[in-house]
mmCIF file of C-alpha atoms in Angstrom:
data_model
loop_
_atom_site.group_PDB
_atom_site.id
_atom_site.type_symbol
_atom_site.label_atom_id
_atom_site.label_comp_id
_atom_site.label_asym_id
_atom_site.label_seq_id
_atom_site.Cartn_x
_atom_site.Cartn_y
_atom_site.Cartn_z
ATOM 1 C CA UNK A 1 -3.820 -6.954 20.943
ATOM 2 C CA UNK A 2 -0.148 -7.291 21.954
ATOM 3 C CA UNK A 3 1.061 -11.185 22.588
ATOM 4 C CA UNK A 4 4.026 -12.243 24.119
ATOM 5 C CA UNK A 5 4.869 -15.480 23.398
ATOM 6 C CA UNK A 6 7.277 -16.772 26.649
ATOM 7 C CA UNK A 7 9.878 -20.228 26.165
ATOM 8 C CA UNK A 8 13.098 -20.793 28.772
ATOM 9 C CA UNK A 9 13.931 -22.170 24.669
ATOM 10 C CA UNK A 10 16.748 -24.885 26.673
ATOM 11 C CA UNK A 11 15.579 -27.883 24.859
ATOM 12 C CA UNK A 12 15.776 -27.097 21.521
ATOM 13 C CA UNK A 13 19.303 -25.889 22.050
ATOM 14 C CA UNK A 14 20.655 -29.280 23.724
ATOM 15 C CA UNK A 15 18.531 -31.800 22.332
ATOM 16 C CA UNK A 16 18.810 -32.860 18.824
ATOM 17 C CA UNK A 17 15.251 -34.595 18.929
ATOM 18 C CA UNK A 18 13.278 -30.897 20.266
ATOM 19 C CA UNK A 19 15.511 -29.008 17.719
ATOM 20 C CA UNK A 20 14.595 -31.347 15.075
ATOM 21 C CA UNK A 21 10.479 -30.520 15.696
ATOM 22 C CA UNK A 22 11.068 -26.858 16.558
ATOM 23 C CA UNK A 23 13.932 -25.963 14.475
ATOM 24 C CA UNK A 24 12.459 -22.528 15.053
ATOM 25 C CA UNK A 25 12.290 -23.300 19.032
ATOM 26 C CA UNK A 26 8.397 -23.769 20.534
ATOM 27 C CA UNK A 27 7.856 -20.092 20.978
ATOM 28 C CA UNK A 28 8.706 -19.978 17.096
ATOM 29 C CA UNK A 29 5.772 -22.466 16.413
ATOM 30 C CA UNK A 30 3.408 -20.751 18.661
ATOM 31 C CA UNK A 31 4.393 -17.729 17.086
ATOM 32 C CA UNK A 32 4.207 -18.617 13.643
ATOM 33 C CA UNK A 33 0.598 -20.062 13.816
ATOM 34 C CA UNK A 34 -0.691 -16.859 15.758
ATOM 35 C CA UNK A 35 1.020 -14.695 13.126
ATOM 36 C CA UNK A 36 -1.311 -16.089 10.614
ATOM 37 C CA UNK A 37 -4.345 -15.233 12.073
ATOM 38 C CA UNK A 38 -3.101 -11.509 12.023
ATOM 39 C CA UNK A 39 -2.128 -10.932 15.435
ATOM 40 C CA UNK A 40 0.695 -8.804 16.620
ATOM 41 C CA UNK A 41 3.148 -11.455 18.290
ATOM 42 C CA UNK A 42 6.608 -11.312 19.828
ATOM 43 C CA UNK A 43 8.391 -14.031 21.459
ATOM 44 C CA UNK A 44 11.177 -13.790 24.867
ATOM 45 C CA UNK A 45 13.534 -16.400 26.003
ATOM 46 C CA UNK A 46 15.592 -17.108 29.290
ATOM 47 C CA UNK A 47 18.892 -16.324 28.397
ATOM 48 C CA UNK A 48 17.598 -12.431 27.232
ATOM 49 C CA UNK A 49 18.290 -9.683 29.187
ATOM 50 C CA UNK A 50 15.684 -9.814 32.530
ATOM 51 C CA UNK A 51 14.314 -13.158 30.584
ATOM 52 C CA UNK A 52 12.783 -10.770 27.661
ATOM 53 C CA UNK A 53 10.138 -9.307 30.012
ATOM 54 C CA UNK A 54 11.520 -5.718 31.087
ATOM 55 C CA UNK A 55 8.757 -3.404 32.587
ATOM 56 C CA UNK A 56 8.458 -1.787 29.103
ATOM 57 C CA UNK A 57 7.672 -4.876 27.626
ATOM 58 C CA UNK A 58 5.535 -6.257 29.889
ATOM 59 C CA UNK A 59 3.444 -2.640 30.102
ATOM 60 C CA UNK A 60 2.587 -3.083 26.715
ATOM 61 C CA UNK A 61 1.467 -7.096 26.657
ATOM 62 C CA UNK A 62 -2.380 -7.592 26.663
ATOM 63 C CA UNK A 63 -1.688 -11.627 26.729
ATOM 64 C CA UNK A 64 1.509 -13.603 27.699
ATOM 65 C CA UNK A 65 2.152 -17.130 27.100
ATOM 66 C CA UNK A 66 4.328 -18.873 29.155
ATOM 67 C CA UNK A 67 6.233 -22.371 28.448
ATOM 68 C CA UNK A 68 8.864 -23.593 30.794
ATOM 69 C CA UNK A 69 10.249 -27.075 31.834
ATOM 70 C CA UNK A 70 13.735 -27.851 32.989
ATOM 71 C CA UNK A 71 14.958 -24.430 34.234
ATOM 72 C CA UNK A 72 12.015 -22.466 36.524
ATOM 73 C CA UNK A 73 14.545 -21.827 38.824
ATOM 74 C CA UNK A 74 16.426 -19.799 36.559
ATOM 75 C CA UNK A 75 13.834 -17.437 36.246
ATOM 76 C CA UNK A 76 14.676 -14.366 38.848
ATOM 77 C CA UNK A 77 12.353 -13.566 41.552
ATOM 78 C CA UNK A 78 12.207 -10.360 40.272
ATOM 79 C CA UNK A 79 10.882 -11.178 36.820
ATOM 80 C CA UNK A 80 8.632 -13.858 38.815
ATOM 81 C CA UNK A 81 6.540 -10.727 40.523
ATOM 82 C CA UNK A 82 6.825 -8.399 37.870
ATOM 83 C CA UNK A 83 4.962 -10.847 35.619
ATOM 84 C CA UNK A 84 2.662 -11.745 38.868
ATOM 85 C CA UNK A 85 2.169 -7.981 39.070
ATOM 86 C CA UNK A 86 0.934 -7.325 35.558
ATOM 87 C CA UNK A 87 -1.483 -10.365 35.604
ATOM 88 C CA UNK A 88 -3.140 -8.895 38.860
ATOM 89 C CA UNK A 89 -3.138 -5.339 36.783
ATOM 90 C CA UNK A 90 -5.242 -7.043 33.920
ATOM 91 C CA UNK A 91 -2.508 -8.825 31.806
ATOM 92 C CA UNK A 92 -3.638 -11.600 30.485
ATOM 93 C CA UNK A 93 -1.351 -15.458 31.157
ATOM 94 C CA UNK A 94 -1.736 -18.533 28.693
ATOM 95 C CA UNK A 95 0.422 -21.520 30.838
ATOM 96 C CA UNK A 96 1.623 -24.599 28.888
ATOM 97 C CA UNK A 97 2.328 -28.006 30.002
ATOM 98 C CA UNK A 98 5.535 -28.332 32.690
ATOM 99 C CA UNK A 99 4.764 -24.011 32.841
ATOM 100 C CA UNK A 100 2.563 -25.392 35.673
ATOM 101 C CA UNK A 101 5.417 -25.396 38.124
ATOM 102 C CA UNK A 102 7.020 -21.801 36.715
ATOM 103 C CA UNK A 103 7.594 -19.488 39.460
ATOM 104 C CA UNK A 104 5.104 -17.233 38.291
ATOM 105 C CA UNK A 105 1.756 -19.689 38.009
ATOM 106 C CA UNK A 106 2.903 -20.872 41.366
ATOM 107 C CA UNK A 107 3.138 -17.748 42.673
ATOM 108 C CA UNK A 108 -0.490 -16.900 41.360
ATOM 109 C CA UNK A 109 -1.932 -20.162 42.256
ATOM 110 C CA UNK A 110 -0.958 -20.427 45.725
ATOM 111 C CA UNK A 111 0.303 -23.861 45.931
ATOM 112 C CA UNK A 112 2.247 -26.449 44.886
ATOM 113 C CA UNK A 113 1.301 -26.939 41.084
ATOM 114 C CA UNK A 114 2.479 -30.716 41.620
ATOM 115 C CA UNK A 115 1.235 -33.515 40.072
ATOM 116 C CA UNK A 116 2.017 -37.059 38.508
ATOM 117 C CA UNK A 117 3.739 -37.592 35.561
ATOM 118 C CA UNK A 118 5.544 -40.275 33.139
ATOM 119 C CA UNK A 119 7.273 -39.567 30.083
ATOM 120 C CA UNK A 120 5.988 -42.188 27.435
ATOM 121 C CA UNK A 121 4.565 -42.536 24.129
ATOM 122 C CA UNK A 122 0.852 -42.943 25.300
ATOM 123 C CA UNK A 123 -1.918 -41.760 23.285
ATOM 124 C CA UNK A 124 -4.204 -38.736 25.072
ATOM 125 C CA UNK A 125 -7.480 -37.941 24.547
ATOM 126 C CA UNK A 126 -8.457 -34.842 25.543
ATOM 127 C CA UNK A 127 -12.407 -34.415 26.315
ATOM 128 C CA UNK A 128 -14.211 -31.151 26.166
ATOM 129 C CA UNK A 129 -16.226 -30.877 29.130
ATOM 130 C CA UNK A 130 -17.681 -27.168 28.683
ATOM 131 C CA UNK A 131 -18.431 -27.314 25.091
ATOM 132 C CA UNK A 132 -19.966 -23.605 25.535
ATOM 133 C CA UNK A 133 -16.806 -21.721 26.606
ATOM 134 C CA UNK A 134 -15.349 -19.571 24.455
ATOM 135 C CA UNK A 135 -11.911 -21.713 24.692
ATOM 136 C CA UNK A 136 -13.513 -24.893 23.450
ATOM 137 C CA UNK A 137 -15.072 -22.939 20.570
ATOM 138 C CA UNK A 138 -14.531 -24.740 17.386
ATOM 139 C CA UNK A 139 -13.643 -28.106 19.240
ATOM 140 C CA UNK A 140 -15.350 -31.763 18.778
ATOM 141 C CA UNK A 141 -15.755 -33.814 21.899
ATOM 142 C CA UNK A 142 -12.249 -34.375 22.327
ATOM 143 C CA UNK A 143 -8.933 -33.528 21.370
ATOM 144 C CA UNK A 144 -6.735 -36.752 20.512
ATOM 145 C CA UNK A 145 -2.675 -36.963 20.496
ATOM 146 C CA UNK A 146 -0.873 -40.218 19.466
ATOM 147 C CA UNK A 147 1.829 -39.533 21.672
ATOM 148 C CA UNK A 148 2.455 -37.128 24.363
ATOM 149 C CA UNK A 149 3.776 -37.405 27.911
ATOM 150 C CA UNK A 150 1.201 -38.549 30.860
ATOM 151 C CA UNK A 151 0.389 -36.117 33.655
ATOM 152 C CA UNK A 152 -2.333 -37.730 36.310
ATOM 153 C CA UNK A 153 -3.960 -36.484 39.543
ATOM 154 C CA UNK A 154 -3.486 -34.913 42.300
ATOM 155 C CA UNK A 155 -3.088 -31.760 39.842
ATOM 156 C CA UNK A 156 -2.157 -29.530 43.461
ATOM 157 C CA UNK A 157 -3.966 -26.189 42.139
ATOM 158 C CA UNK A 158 -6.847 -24.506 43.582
ATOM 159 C CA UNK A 159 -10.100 -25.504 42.084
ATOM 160 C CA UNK A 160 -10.711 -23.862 38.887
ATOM 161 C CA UNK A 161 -13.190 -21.234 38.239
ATOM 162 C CA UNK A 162 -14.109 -23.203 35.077
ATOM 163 C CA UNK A 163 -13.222 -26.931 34.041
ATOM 164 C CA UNK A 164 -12.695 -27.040 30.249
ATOM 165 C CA UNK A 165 -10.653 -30.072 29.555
ATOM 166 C CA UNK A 166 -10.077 -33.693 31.452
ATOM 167 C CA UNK A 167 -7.769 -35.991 29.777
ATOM 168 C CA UNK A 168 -7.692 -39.240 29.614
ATOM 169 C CA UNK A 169 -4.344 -41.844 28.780
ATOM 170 C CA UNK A 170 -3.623 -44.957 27.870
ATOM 171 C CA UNK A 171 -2.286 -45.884 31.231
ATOM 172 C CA UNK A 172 -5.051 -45.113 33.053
ATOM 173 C CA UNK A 173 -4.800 -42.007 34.447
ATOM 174 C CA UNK A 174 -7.043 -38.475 34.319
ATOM 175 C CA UNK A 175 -5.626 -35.077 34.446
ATOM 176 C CA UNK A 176 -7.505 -31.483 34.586
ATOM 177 C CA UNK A 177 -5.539 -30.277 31.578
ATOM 178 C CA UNK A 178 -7.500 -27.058 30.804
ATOM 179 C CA UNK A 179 -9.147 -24.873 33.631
ATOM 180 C CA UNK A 180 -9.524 -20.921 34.058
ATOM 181 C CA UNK A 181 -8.746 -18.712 37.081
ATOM 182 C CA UNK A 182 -8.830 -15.240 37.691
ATOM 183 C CA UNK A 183 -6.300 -13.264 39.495
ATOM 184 C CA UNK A 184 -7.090 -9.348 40.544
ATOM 185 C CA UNK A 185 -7.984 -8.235 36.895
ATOM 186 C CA UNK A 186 -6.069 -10.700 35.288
ATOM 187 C CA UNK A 187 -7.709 -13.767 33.528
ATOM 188 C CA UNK A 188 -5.670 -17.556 33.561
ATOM 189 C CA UNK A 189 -5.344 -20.037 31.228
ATOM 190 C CA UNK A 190 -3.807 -23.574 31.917
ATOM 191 C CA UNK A 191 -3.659 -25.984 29.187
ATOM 192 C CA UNK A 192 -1.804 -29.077 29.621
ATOM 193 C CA UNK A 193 -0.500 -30.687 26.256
ATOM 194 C CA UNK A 194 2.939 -29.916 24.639
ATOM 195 C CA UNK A 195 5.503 -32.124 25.778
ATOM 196 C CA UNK A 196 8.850 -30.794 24.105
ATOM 197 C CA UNK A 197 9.484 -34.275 22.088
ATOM 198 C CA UNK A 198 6.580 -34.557 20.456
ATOM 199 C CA UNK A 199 5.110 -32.121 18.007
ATOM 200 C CA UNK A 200 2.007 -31.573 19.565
ATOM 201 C CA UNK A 201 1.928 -27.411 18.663
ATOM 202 C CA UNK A 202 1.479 -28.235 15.190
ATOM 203 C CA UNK A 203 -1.986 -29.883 15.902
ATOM 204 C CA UNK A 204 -4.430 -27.660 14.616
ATOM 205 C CA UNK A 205 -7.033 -28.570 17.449
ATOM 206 C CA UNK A 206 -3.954 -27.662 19.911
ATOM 207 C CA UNK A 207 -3.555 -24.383 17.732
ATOM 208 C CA UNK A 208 -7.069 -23.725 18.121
ATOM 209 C CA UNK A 209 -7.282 -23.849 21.816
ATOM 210 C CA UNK A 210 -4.754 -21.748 22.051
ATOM 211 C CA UNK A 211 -5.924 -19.006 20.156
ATOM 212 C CA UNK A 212 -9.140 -19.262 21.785
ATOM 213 C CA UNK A 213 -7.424 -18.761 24.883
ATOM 214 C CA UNK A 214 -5.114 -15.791 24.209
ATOM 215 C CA UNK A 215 -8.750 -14.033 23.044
ATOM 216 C CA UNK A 216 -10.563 -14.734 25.990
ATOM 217 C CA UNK A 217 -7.635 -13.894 28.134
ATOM 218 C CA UNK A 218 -7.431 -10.701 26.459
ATOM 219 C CA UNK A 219 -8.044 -7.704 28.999
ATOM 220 C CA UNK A 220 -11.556 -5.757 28.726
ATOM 221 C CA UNK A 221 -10.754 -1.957 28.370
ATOM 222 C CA UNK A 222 -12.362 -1.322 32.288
ATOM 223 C CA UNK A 223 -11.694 1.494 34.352
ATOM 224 C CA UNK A 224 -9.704 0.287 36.744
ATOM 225 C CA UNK A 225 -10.670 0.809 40.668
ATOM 226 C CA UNK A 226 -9.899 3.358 42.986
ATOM 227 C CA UNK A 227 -8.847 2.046 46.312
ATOM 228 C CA UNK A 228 -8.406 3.877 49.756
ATOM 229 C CA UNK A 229 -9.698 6.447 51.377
ATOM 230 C CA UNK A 230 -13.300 7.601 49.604
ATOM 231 C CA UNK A 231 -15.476 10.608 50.647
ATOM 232 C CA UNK A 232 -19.013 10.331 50.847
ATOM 233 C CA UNK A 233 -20.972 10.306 47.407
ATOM 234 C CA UNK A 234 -23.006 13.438 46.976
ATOM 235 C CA UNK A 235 -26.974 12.968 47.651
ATOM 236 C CA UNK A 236 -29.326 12.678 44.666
ATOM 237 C CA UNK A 237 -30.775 16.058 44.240
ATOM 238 C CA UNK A 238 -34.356 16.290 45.703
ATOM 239 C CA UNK A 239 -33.830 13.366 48.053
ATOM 240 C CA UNK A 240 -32.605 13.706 51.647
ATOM 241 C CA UNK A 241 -29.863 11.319 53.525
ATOM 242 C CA UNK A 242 -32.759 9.277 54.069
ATOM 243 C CA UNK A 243 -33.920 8.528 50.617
ATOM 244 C CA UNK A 244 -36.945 11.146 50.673
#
């Protein structure tokens, strides 16, 4: 399994506080707790040529995980469909905290992605509310963060195929912070936490989830479908058009 680990990797280069947690950038810490479990990881940035995800690349990613914040609309419109494309061919898309309003989950989703949100240090507590998915595998009850940055409903996103995670913070406020959704062959993975000032990717719950959801993500090795014009099957041999 091929992983693509995805970061616009601004932060870290203009703030002291991000660079100080990530000194290795987010897609660095995402990488460098998949790479321990074995798995064959890579990371892309922005400021690469075509963002990191040429054709080539992208034609050999089984899962890509996408973090964005502050510049979406840097990403091209190009790169925006190409990675669209691949995720309706079977590629599977892991999409973390502010990547809910990237180009390409917005694209996929079909709406607006918005939502309410306030940057404070409020403690979250994440509850598991499928405790027999795959994704929450390994999980208590809930996830809890001491800090991290408050997103509350309306969440604007279709409603998911599965529910996996509702948050709750100090404030008051619920979010849907992990759901699934499945796009033409492609399988979907939102998961909310990871505010770039707090060092929520070093959580090993966090770590966990994540994981989980790059496996079940994963593409199944299916034939794909054959679309257009079909000729009529050939009849069973013995039986007529009629079935006898």
């Amino acid at each position: 399994m091929k992983i693509v680990v995805w970061n616009e990797n601004r932060h870290e280069k203009e703030n002291e506080v991000v660079s100080s947690i990530y000194p290795e950038g987010i897609h660095g810490a995402i990488q460098g707790f998949l790479e321990k479990e074995g798995l064959d990881v890579s990371t892309a940035t922005l400021d690469e040529p075509e963002h990191g995800l040429t054709e080539e690349v992208l034609n050999h990613t089984d899962v890509l995980v996408w973090w964005g914040h502050q510049a979406h609309d840097e990403v091209t419109e190009e790169v925006a469909e190409r990675v669209k494309e691949r995720v309706l061919e079977g590629m599977g898309l892991v999409v973390l905290h502010s990547a809910h309003f990237s180009k390409v989950f917005k694209k996929l989703m079909g709406t607006s992605c918005d939502l309410k949100w306030r940057e404070a240090d409020e403690k979250e507590r994440l509850w598991v509310v499928n405790p027999t998915h795959p994704i929450t595998e390994g999980i208590g009850e809930f996830i809890e963060l001491e800090k991290e940055e408050m997103y509350g409903e309306h969440f604007d996103i279709p409603v998911p195929e599965e529910l996996l995670f509702v948050s709750w913070f100090e404030g008051g406020e619920v979010f849907r912070s992990g759901a699934t959704f499945q796009r033409g062959r492609g399988k979907i993975f939102y998961f909310r936490p990871g505010h770039e000032t707090y060092p929520t990717y070093y959580h090993t719950d966090i770590q966990r989830v994540i994981s989980n959801g790059i496996h079940w993500a994963a593409g199944l090795a299916t034939p794909k479908p054959v679309y257009g014009n079909a000729q009529p099957l050939e009849p069973i041999a013995g039986k007529t058009a009629a079935g006898r």
